[in-house]
Amino acid sequence: MLTSLTAILSVFAAASVAAQGGSGIANCAREYVVQPGDFCDKISAAQNVSTFQLAEVNKATIDPLCDNLFPGETICLGVTGQDCQDIHVVASGDFCASIAAAANIDISLLLTNNPNVNSDCSNIGLGEVLCTANVTIPYTPSTAA
Ligand SMILES: *[C@@H]1O[C@H](CO)[C@@H](O)[C@H](O)[C@H]1NC(C)=O
Ligand SMILES: *[C@@H]1O[C@H](CO)[C@@H](O)[C@H](O)[C@H]1NC(C)=O
């Protein structure tokens, strides 16, 4: 009796893991397995995900400095309905106005979709990946303190 109950419960547990996928993030639209030599902005640039989105989606597991990634770890690149896949990798000489112009969007939309960028765009760095979508990505406001 007890063993069959345990067996039933483990079937449910397995089903719930399968629904969430390897990243453990509900409604993950795209998962990615970390490779040796990866770092967050390298993954972002190669997989079409912004620096902000990668950090926000994985904030439960990836620390703010992104120094705790490990090969074989499954992370989530984007959640269904909140998944920006249009990106620009910041290069030398870039500034928000030029990035927005190249993407044919307003600077205000660029700032809306990249909440990590400050209002005067003075804190973007080389290799950072920005979302250049031409629609507002409806990111769920962070409830983290
Ligand atoms: C990233 O986006 C570019 C441009 O749309 C596309 O060519 C490329 O296949 C995408 N890469 C991935 C991994 O989705
Ligand atoms: C918005 O971007 C998509 C590609 O991401 C493109 O197909 C579409 O034409 C763009 N719409 C406008 C109004 O620029």
Short mmCIF file of N, CA and C and ligand atoms in Angstrom, two decimals:
data_model
loop_
_atom_site.label_atom_id
_atom_site.label_comp_id
_atom_site.label_asym_id
_atom_site.label_seq_id
_atom_site.Cartn_x
_atom_site.Cartn_y
_atom_site.Cartn_z
N MET A 1 0.83 -1.21 0.00
CA MET A 1 0.00 0.00 0.00
C MET A 1 0.87 1.26 0.00
N LEU A 2 1.78 1.30 0.96
CA LEU A 2 2.66 2.47 1.02
C LEU A 2 3.56 2.55 -0.22
N THR A 3 4.06 1.39 -0.66
CA THR A 3 4.95 1.42 -1.83
C THR A 3 4.17 1.85 -3.07
N SER A 4 2.89 1.42 -3.21
CA SER A 4 2.18 1.83 -4.42
C SER A 4 1.85 3.33 -4.37
N LEU A 5 1.58 3.85 -3.18
CA LEU A 5 1.36 5.29 -3.06
C LEU A 5 2.64 6.05 -3.44
N THR A 6 3.76 5.56 -2.94
CA THR A 6 5.05 6.18 -3.29
C THR A 6 5.27 6.15 -4.80
N ALA A 7 4.92 5.01 -5.41
CA ALA A 7 5.11 4.89 -6.86
C ALA A 7 4.23 5.90 -7.60
N ILE A 8 2.98 6.05 -7.13
CA ILE A 8 2.07 7.00 -7.78
C ILE A 8 2.61 8.43 -7.63
N LEU A 9 3.07 8.75 -6.42
CA LEU A 9 3.60 10.10 -6.20
C LEU A 9 4.82 10.37 -7.06
N SER A 10 5.67 9.36 -7.25
CA SER A 10 6.86 9.62 -8.06
C SER A 10 6.50 9.79 -9.53
N VAL A 11 5.42 9.15 -9.97
CA VAL A 11 4.96 9.37 -11.35
C VAL A 11 4.52 10.82 -11.51
N PHE A 12 3.76 11.34 -10.53
CA PHE A 12 3.35 12.75 -10.58
C PHE A 12 4.55 13.67 -10.56
N ALA A 13 5.52 13.36 -9.72
CA ALA A 13 6.71 14.21 -9.63
C ALA A 13 7.44 14.23 -10.97
N ALA A 14 7.55 13.06 -11.61
CA ALA A 14 8.24 12.99 -12.90
C ALA A 14 7.48 13.81 -13.94
N ALA A 15 6.13 13.72 -13.94
CA ALA A 15 5.34 14.45 -14.90
C ALA A 15 5.52 15.95 -14.71
N SER A 16 5.59 16.40 -13.47
CA SER A 16 5.73 17.83 -13.23
C SER A 16 7.11 18.33 -13.63
N VAL A 17 8.13 17.51 -13.45
CA VAL A 17 9.46 17.88 -13.92
C VAL A 17 9.47 17.99 -15.44
N ALA A 18 8.81 17.03 -16.10
CA ALA A 18 8.78 17.05 -17.56
C ALA A 18 8.08 18.31 -18.08
N ALA A 19 6.98 18.71 -17.42
CA ALA A 19 6.25 19.89 -17.86
C ALA A 19 7.09 21.15 -17.75
N GLN A 20 7.93 21.21 -16.73
CA GLN A 20 8.75 22.40 -16.54
C GLN A 20 10.04 22.36 -17.36
N GLY A 21 10.44 21.17 -17.77
CA GLY A 21 11.68 21.04 -18.51
C GLY A 21 12.88 21.09 -17.59
N GLY A 22 14.05 20.95 -18.19
CA GLY A 22 15.28 20.85 -17.40
C GLY A 22 15.64 22.11 -16.64
N SER A 23 15.17 23.26 -17.12
CA SER A 23 15.52 24.50 -16.43
C SER A 23 14.72 24.70 -15.15
N GLY A 24 13.60 23.98 -15.03
CA GLY A 24 12.74 24.17 -13.87
C GLY A 24 11.93 25.46 -13.93
N ILE A 25 12.00 26.18 -15.05
CA ILE A 25 11.26 27.43 -15.19
C ILE A 25 9.93 27.13 -15.89
N ALA A 26 8.82 27.53 -15.26
CA ALA A 26 7.51 27.28 -15.85
C ALA A 26 7.36 28.07 -17.15
N ASN A 27 6.71 27.47 -18.13
CA ASN A 27 6.43 28.11 -19.43
C ASN A 27 7.69 28.55 -20.17
N CYS A 28 8.77 27.84 -19.93
CA CYS A 28 9.99 28.18 -20.67
C CYS A 28 9.80 27.89 -22.15
N ALA A 29 10.07 28.89 -22.98
CA ALA A 29 9.90 28.73 -24.43
C ALA A 29 11.15 28.16 -25.09
N ARG A 30 12.31 28.47 -24.49
CA ARG A 30 13.58 28.03 -25.10
C ARG A 30 14.53 27.63 -23.98
N GLU A 31 15.02 26.41 -24.04
CA GLU A 31 16.00 26.00 -23.05
C GLU A 31 17.36 25.87 -23.71
N TYR A 32 18.39 25.95 -22.89
CA TYR A 32 19.77 25.91 -23.41
C TYR A 32 20.64 25.20 -22.37
N VAL A 33 21.51 24.32 -22.86
CA VAL A 33 22.44 23.63 -21.98
C VAL A 33 23.79 24.36 -22.04
N VAL A 34 24.26 24.81 -20.90
CA VAL A 34 25.50 25.58 -20.80
C VAL A 34 26.68 24.72 -21.27
N GLN A 35 27.52 25.31 -22.12
CA GLN A 35 28.69 24.65 -22.68
C GLN A 35 29.96 25.15 -21.98
N PRO A 36 31.02 24.34 -22.01
CA PRO A 36 32.28 24.82 -21.43
C PRO A 36 32.70 26.14 -22.09
N GLY A 37 33.16 27.09 -21.30
CA GLY A 37 33.60 28.37 -21.84
C GLY A 37 32.50 29.40 -21.99
N ASP A 38 31.27 29.01 -21.73
CA ASP A 38 30.16 29.96 -21.83
C ASP A 38 30.21 30.99 -20.71
N PHE A 39 29.75 32.20 -21.02
CA PHE A 39 29.42 33.18 -19.99
C PHE A 39 28.12 33.84 -20.44
N CYS A 40 27.47 34.57 -19.57
CA CYS A 40 26.10 34.99 -19.88
C CYS A 40 25.98 35.77 -21.18
N ASP A 41 26.81 36.80 -21.37
CA ASP A 41 26.65 37.60 -22.59
C ASP A 41 27.04 36.84 -23.86
N LYS A 42 27.93 35.84 -23.72
CA LYS A 42 28.26 35.00 -24.87
C LYS A 42 27.04 34.16 -25.28
N ILE A 43 26.37 33.59 -24.28
CA ILE A 43 25.15 32.83 -24.55
C ILE A 43 24.10 33.74 -25.15
N SER A 44 23.94 34.93 -24.56
CA SER A 44 22.92 35.87 -25.03
C SER A 44 23.13 36.22 -26.50
N ALA A 45 24.36 36.57 -26.85
CA ALA A 45 24.65 36.97 -28.23
C ALA A 45 24.42 35.81 -29.20
N ALA A 46 24.81 34.61 -28.80
CA ALA A 46 24.70 33.46 -29.71
C ALA A 46 23.27 32.94 -29.82
N GLN A 47 22.49 33.14 -28.76
CA GLN A 47 21.14 32.54 -28.73
C GLN A 47 20.02 33.55 -28.88
N ASN A 48 20.36 34.79 -29.19
CA ASN A 48 19.33 35.81 -29.41
C ASN A 48 18.48 36.04 -28.17
N VAL A 49 19.12 36.41 -27.10
CA VAL A 49 18.40 36.75 -25.86
C VAL A 49 19.14 37.92 -25.22
N SER A 50 18.41 38.88 -24.70
CA SER A 50 19.07 40.05 -24.14
C SER A 50 19.73 39.73 -22.80
N THR A 51 20.69 40.57 -22.44
CA THR A 51 21.35 40.45 -21.14
C THR A 51 20.31 40.50 -20.02
N PHE A 52 19.38 41.45 -20.12
CA PHE A 52 18.34 41.59 -19.10
C PHE A 52 17.49 40.33 -19.02
N GLN A 53 17.01 39.86 -20.17
CA GLN A 53 16.07 38.73 -20.17
C GLN A 53 16.72 37.47 -19.60
N LEU A 54 17.96 37.18 -20.00
CA LEU A 54 18.64 35.99 -19.50
C LEU A 54 18.76 36.04 -17.97
N ALA A 55 19.13 37.21 -17.46
CA ALA A 55 19.28 37.35 -16.01
C ALA A 55 17.94 37.27 -15.29
N GLU A 56 16.94 37.92 -15.84
CA GLU A 56 15.62 37.98 -15.19
C GLU A 56 14.99 36.59 -15.12
N VAL A 57 15.03 35.87 -16.24
CA VAL A 57 14.37 34.56 -16.31
C VAL A 57 15.05 33.56 -15.36
N ASN A 58 16.37 33.69 -15.22
CA ASN A 58 17.14 32.71 -14.44
C ASN A 58 17.61 33.26 -13.10
N LYS A 59 16.91 34.27 -12.60
CA LYS A 59 17.42 34.94 -11.39
C LYS A 59 17.43 34.02 -10.16
N ALA A 60 16.66 32.93 -10.20
CA ALA A 60 16.68 32.01 -9.07
C ALA A 60 17.95 31.16 -9.04
N THR A 61 18.61 31.02 -10.18
CA THR A 61 19.79 30.16 -10.21
C THR A 61 21.08 30.87 -10.61
N ILE A 62 21.00 31.85 -11.50
CA ILE A 62 22.22 32.53 -11.94
C ILE A 62 22.40 33.79 -11.10
N ASP A 63 23.56 33.93 -10.49
CA ASP A 63 23.75 35.08 -9.61
C ASP A 63 24.01 36.36 -10.42
N PRO A 64 23.90 37.53 -9.80
CA PRO A 64 23.97 38.79 -10.56
C PRO A 64 25.27 38.98 -11.35
N LEU A 65 26.36 38.43 -10.88
CA LEU A 65 27.62 38.56 -11.62
C LEU A 65 27.77 37.47 -12.68
N CYS A 66 26.84 36.54 -12.69
CA CYS A 66 26.89 35.41 -13.63
C CYS A 66 28.20 34.65 -13.53
N ASP A 67 28.64 34.40 -12.32
CA ASP A 67 29.89 33.65 -12.16
C ASP A 67 29.64 32.24 -11.61
N ASN A 68 28.39 31.80 -11.63
CA ASN A 68 28.11 30.45 -11.12
C ASN A 68 27.50 29.52 -12.16
N LEU A 69 27.68 29.83 -13.46
CA LEU A 69 27.24 28.91 -14.51
C LEU A 69 28.12 27.67 -14.49
N PHE A 70 27.56 26.52 -14.84
CA PHE A 70 28.41 25.34 -14.99
C PHE A 70 27.99 24.53 -16.22
N PRO A 71 28.97 23.96 -16.94
CA PRO A 71 28.65 23.17 -18.13
C PRO A 71 27.67 22.06 -17.79
N GLY A 72 26.68 21.86 -18.66
CA GLY A 72 25.67 20.84 -18.44
C GLY A 72 24.42 21.38 -17.76
N GLU A 73 24.54 22.57 -17.18
CA GLU A 73 23.38 23.20 -16.54
C GLU A 73 22.37 23.59 -17.62
N THR A 74 21.09 23.32 -17.36
CA THR A 74 20.06 23.75 -18.30
C THR A 74 19.46 25.05 -17.80
N ILE A 75 19.51 26.07 -18.64
CA ILE A 75 18.91 27.36 -18.29
C ILE A 75 17.78 27.65 -19.26
N CYS A 76 16.99 28.67 -18.94
CA CYS A 76 15.87 29.05 -19.81
C CYS A 76 16.22 30.39 -20.46
N LEU A 77 16.04 30.47 -21.77
CA LEU A 77 16.38 31.70 -22.50
C LEU A 77 15.22 32.68 -22.55
N GLY A 78 14.00 32.17 -22.46
CA GLY A 78 12.85 33.06 -22.56
C GLY A 78 11.58 32.33 -22.20
N VAL A 79 10.67 33.07 -21.60
CA VAL A 79 9.38 32.52 -21.20
C VAL A 79 8.35 32.86 -22.28
N THR A 80 7.47 31.92 -22.55
CA THR A 80 6.44 32.13 -23.57
C THR A 80 5.68 33.43 -23.35
N GLY A 81 5.59 34.24 -24.40
CA GLY A 81 4.87 35.51 -24.33
C GLY A 81 5.71 36.67 -23.85
N GLN A 82 6.95 36.38 -23.35
CA GLN A 82 7.85 37.43 -22.85
C GLN A 82 9.25 37.16 -23.38
N ASP A 83 9.30 36.75 -24.65
CA ASP A 83 10.56 36.25 -25.19
C ASP A 83 11.03 37.11 -26.35
N CYS A 84 11.87 38.11 -26.05
CA CYS A 84 12.45 38.95 -27.10
C CYS A 84 13.54 38.18 -27.81
N GLN A 85 13.46 38.10 -29.14
CA GLN A 85 14.49 37.40 -29.90
C GLN A 85 15.20 38.29 -30.90
N ASP A 86 14.85 39.59 -30.89
CA ASP A 86 15.55 40.56 -31.75
C ASP A 86 16.59 41.26 -30.88
N ILE A 87 17.84 41.13 -31.23
CA ILE A 87 18.89 41.63 -30.34
C ILE A 87 19.94 42.45 -31.08
N HIS A 88 20.66 43.23 -30.28
CA HIS A 88 21.85 43.94 -30.77
C HIS A 88 22.95 43.77 -29.73
N VAL A 89 24.11 43.35 -30.17
CA VAL A 89 25.25 43.22 -29.27
C VAL A 89 26.02 44.55 -29.28
N VAL A 90 26.16 45.17 -28.12
CA VAL A 90 26.79 46.49 -28.04
C VAL A 90 28.26 46.40 -28.47
N ALA A 91 28.61 47.25 -29.43
CA ALA A 91 29.98 47.31 -29.95
C ALA A 91 30.56 48.69 -29.65
N SER A 92 31.85 48.81 -29.86
CA SER A 92 32.53 50.08 -29.63
C SER A 92 31.88 51.18 -30.47
N GLY A 93 31.61 52.33 -29.85
CA GLY A 93 31.02 53.45 -30.57
C GLY A 93 29.50 53.45 -30.59
N ASP A 94 28.88 52.36 -30.09
CA ASP A 94 27.42 52.32 -30.05
C ASP A 94 26.88 53.23 -28.96
N PHE A 95 25.75 53.82 -29.21
CA PHE A 95 24.99 54.47 -28.15
C PHE A 95 23.52 54.21 -28.44
N CYS A 96 22.66 54.48 -27.49
CA CYS A 96 21.27 54.05 -27.64
C CYS A 96 20.61 54.61 -28.89
N ALA A 97 20.89 55.88 -29.21
CA ALA A 97 20.24 56.46 -30.38
C ALA A 97 20.61 55.71 -31.66
N SER A 98 21.88 55.35 -31.78
CA SER A 98 22.30 54.65 -33.01
C SER A 98 21.76 53.23 -33.05
N ILE A 99 21.71 52.59 -31.88
CA ILE A 99 21.18 51.22 -31.83
C ILE A 99 19.69 51.23 -32.18
N ALA A 100 18.97 52.20 -31.61
CA ALA A 100 17.54 52.29 -31.88
C ALA A 100 17.29 52.60 -33.36
N ALA A 101 18.07 53.53 -33.90
CA ALA A 101 17.89 53.91 -35.31
C ALA A 101 18.14 52.71 -36.22
N ALA A 102 19.20 51.95 -35.92
CA ALA A 102 19.52 50.79 -36.75
C ALA A 102 18.40 49.75 -36.70
N ALA A 103 17.73 49.67 -35.55
CA ALA A 103 16.66 48.70 -35.40
C ALA A 103 15.31 49.27 -35.83
N ASN A 104 15.31 50.55 -36.21
CA ASN A 104 14.09 51.22 -36.66
C ASN A 104 13.03 51.29 -35.56
N ILE A 105 13.49 51.58 -34.35
CA ILE A 105 12.57 51.73 -33.21
C ILE A 105 12.90 53.02 -32.46
N ASP A 106 11.97 53.48 -31.63
CA ASP A 106 12.21 54.65 -30.79
C ASP A 106 13.13 54.27 -29.63
N ILE A 107 13.90 55.26 -29.16
CA ILE A 107 14.75 55.02 -28.00
C ILE A 107 13.89 54.61 -26.79
N SER A 108 12.71 55.21 -26.67
CA SER A 108 11.86 54.90 -25.52
C SER A 108 11.48 53.41 -25.50
N LEU A 109 11.25 52.84 -26.67
CA LEU A 109 10.93 51.41 -26.73
C LEU A 109 12.17 50.58 -26.38
N LEU A 110 13.33 51.01 -26.85
CA LEU A 110 14.58 50.32 -26.49
C LEU A 110 14.76 50.31 -24.97
N LEU A 111 14.50 51.44 -24.35
CA LEU A 111 14.65 51.52 -22.89
C LEU A 111 13.59 50.68 -22.17
N THR A 112 12.38 50.69 -22.68
CA THR A 112 11.30 49.89 -22.07
C THR A 112 11.64 48.40 -22.09
N ASN A 113 12.19 47.95 -23.19
CA ASN A 113 12.47 46.52 -23.33
C ASN A 113 13.80 46.10 -22.70
N ASN A 114 14.56 47.08 -22.23
CA ASN A 114 15.84 46.79 -21.57
C ASN A 114 15.89 47.54 -20.24
N PRO A 115 15.13 47.07 -19.25
CA PRO A 115 15.00 47.82 -17.98
C PRO A 115 16.31 47.98 -17.21
N ASN A 116 17.34 47.25 -17.61
CA ASN A 116 18.65 47.38 -16.96
C ASN A 116 19.43 48.60 -17.46
N VAL A 117 18.95 49.20 -18.55
CA VAL A 117 19.64 50.36 -19.11
C VAL A 117 19.05 51.62 -18.48
N ASN A 118 19.91 52.53 -18.02
CA ASN A 118 19.40 53.73 -17.37
C ASN A 118 18.88 54.73 -18.40
N SER A 119 18.15 55.75 -17.92
CA SER A 119 17.39 56.61 -18.84
C SER A 119 18.28 57.42 -19.77
N ASP A 120 19.51 57.73 -19.35
CA ASP A 120 20.39 58.44 -20.29
C ASP A 120 21.34 57.49 -21.02
N CYS A 121 21.10 56.20 -20.84
CA CYS A 121 21.83 55.17 -21.61
C CYS A 121 23.34 55.25 -21.38
N SER A 122 23.74 55.62 -20.18
CA SER A 122 25.17 55.77 -19.92
C SER A 122 25.79 54.50 -19.32
N ASN A 123 24.98 53.47 -19.12
CA ASN A 123 25.52 52.29 -18.45
C ASN A 123 25.56 51.04 -19.33
N ILE A 124 25.50 51.21 -20.66
CA ILE A 124 25.65 50.02 -21.50
C ILE A 124 27.13 49.73 -21.69
N GLY A 125 27.44 48.44 -21.82
CA GLY A 125 28.84 48.05 -21.95
C GLY A 125 29.08 47.17 -23.16
N LEU A 126 30.32 47.13 -23.61
CA LEU A 126 30.70 46.29 -24.74
C LEU A 126 30.27 44.84 -24.49
N GLY A 127 29.66 44.25 -25.50
CA GLY A 127 29.27 42.85 -25.40
C GLY A 127 27.92 42.64 -24.74
N GLU A 128 27.39 43.70 -24.14
CA GLU A 128 26.05 43.60 -23.57
C GLU A 128 25.06 43.39 -24.71
N VAL A 129 24.00 42.65 -24.44
CA VAL A 129 23.04 42.32 -25.49
C VAL A 129 21.71 43.00 -25.18
N LEU A 130 21.26 43.82 -26.13
CA LEU A 130 20.02 44.57 -25.93
C LEU A 130 18.90 44.00 -26.78
N CYS A 131 17.70 44.04 -26.25
CA CYS A 131 16.50 43.66 -27.00
C CYS A 131 16.11 44.81 -27.90
N THR A 132 16.01 44.56 -29.20
CA THR A 132 15.64 45.60 -30.16
C THR A 132 14.29 45.31 -30.83
N ALA A 133 13.44 44.58 -30.12
CA ALA A 133 12.12 44.26 -30.67
C ALA A 133 11.35 45.53 -30.98
N ASN A 134 10.48 45.47 -31.99
CA ASN A 134 9.69 46.64 -32.36
C ASN A 134 8.31 46.64 -31.69
N VAL A 135 8.14 45.79 -30.72
CA VAL A 135 6.94 45.78 -29.88
C VAL A 135 7.40 45.72 -28.42
N THR A 136 6.54 46.16 -27.52
CA THR A 136 6.86 46.07 -26.10
C THR A 136 6.79 44.62 -25.65
N ILE A 137 7.84 44.14 -25.01
CA ILE A 137 7.83 42.79 -24.46
C ILE A 137 7.20 42.89 -23.06
N PRO A 138 6.08 42.19 -22.84
CA PRO A 138 5.36 42.36 -21.57
C PRO A 138 5.99 41.60 -20.41
N TYR A 139 7.21 42.03 -20.03
CA TYR A 139 7.89 41.38 -18.91
C TYR A 139 7.06 41.55 -17.65
N THR A 140 6.92 40.47 -16.90
CA THR A 140 6.26 40.54 -15.61
C THR A 140 7.13 41.36 -14.68
N PRO A 141 6.56 42.40 -14.06
CA PRO A 141 7.40 43.20 -13.15
C PRO A 141 8.02 42.30 -12.09
N SER A 142 9.29 42.51 -11.84
CA SER A 142 9.99 41.67 -10.88
C SER A 142 9.43 41.91 -9.48
N THR A 143 9.19 40.81 -8.78
CA THR A 143 8.70 40.92 -7.40
C THR A 143 9.84 40.76 -6.41
N ALA A 144 11.04 40.50 -6.97
CA ALA A 144 12.20 40.34 -6.08
C ALA A 144 12.54 41.68 -5.44
N ALA A 145 13.02 41.61 -4.21
CA ALA A 145 13.35 42.85 -3.49
C ALA A 145 14.57 43.51 -4.11
C1 LIG B 1 19.45 34.55 -34.10
O1 LIG B 1 18.83 35.51 -34.94
C2 LIG B 1 19.40 35.56 -36.23
C3 LIG B 1 18.76 36.72 -36.97
O2 LIG B 1 17.37 36.64 -36.92
C4 LIG B 1 19.18 34.22 -36.93
O3 LIG B 1 19.77 34.23 -38.20
C5 LIG B 1 19.80 33.11 -36.08
O4 LIG B 1 19.50 31.86 -36.65
C6 LIG B 1 19.29 33.15 -34.68
N1 LIG B 1 20.00 32.18 -33.86
C7 LIG B 1 19.39 31.40 -32.97
C8 LIG B 1 20.27 30.46 -32.23
O5 LIG B 1 18.20 31.45 -32.77
C1 LIG B 2 8.78 44.17 -36.53
O1 LIG B 2 9.84 43.24 -36.52
C2 LIG B 2 9.54 42.04 -37.21
C3 LIG B 2 10.73 41.13 -37.07
O2 LIG B 2 11.03 40.93 -35.75
C4 LIG B 2 9.26 42.37 -38.68
O3 LIG B 2 8.90 41.18 -39.34
C5 LIG B 2 8.15 43.38 -38.78
O4 LIG B 2 8.01 43.75 -40.13
C6 LIG B 2 8.45 44.59 -37.95
N1 LIG B 2 7.32 45.49 -37.97
C7 LIG B 2 7.48 46.80 -38.18
C8 LIG B 2 6.23 47.62 -38.14
O5 LIG B 2 8.55 47.31 -38.39
#
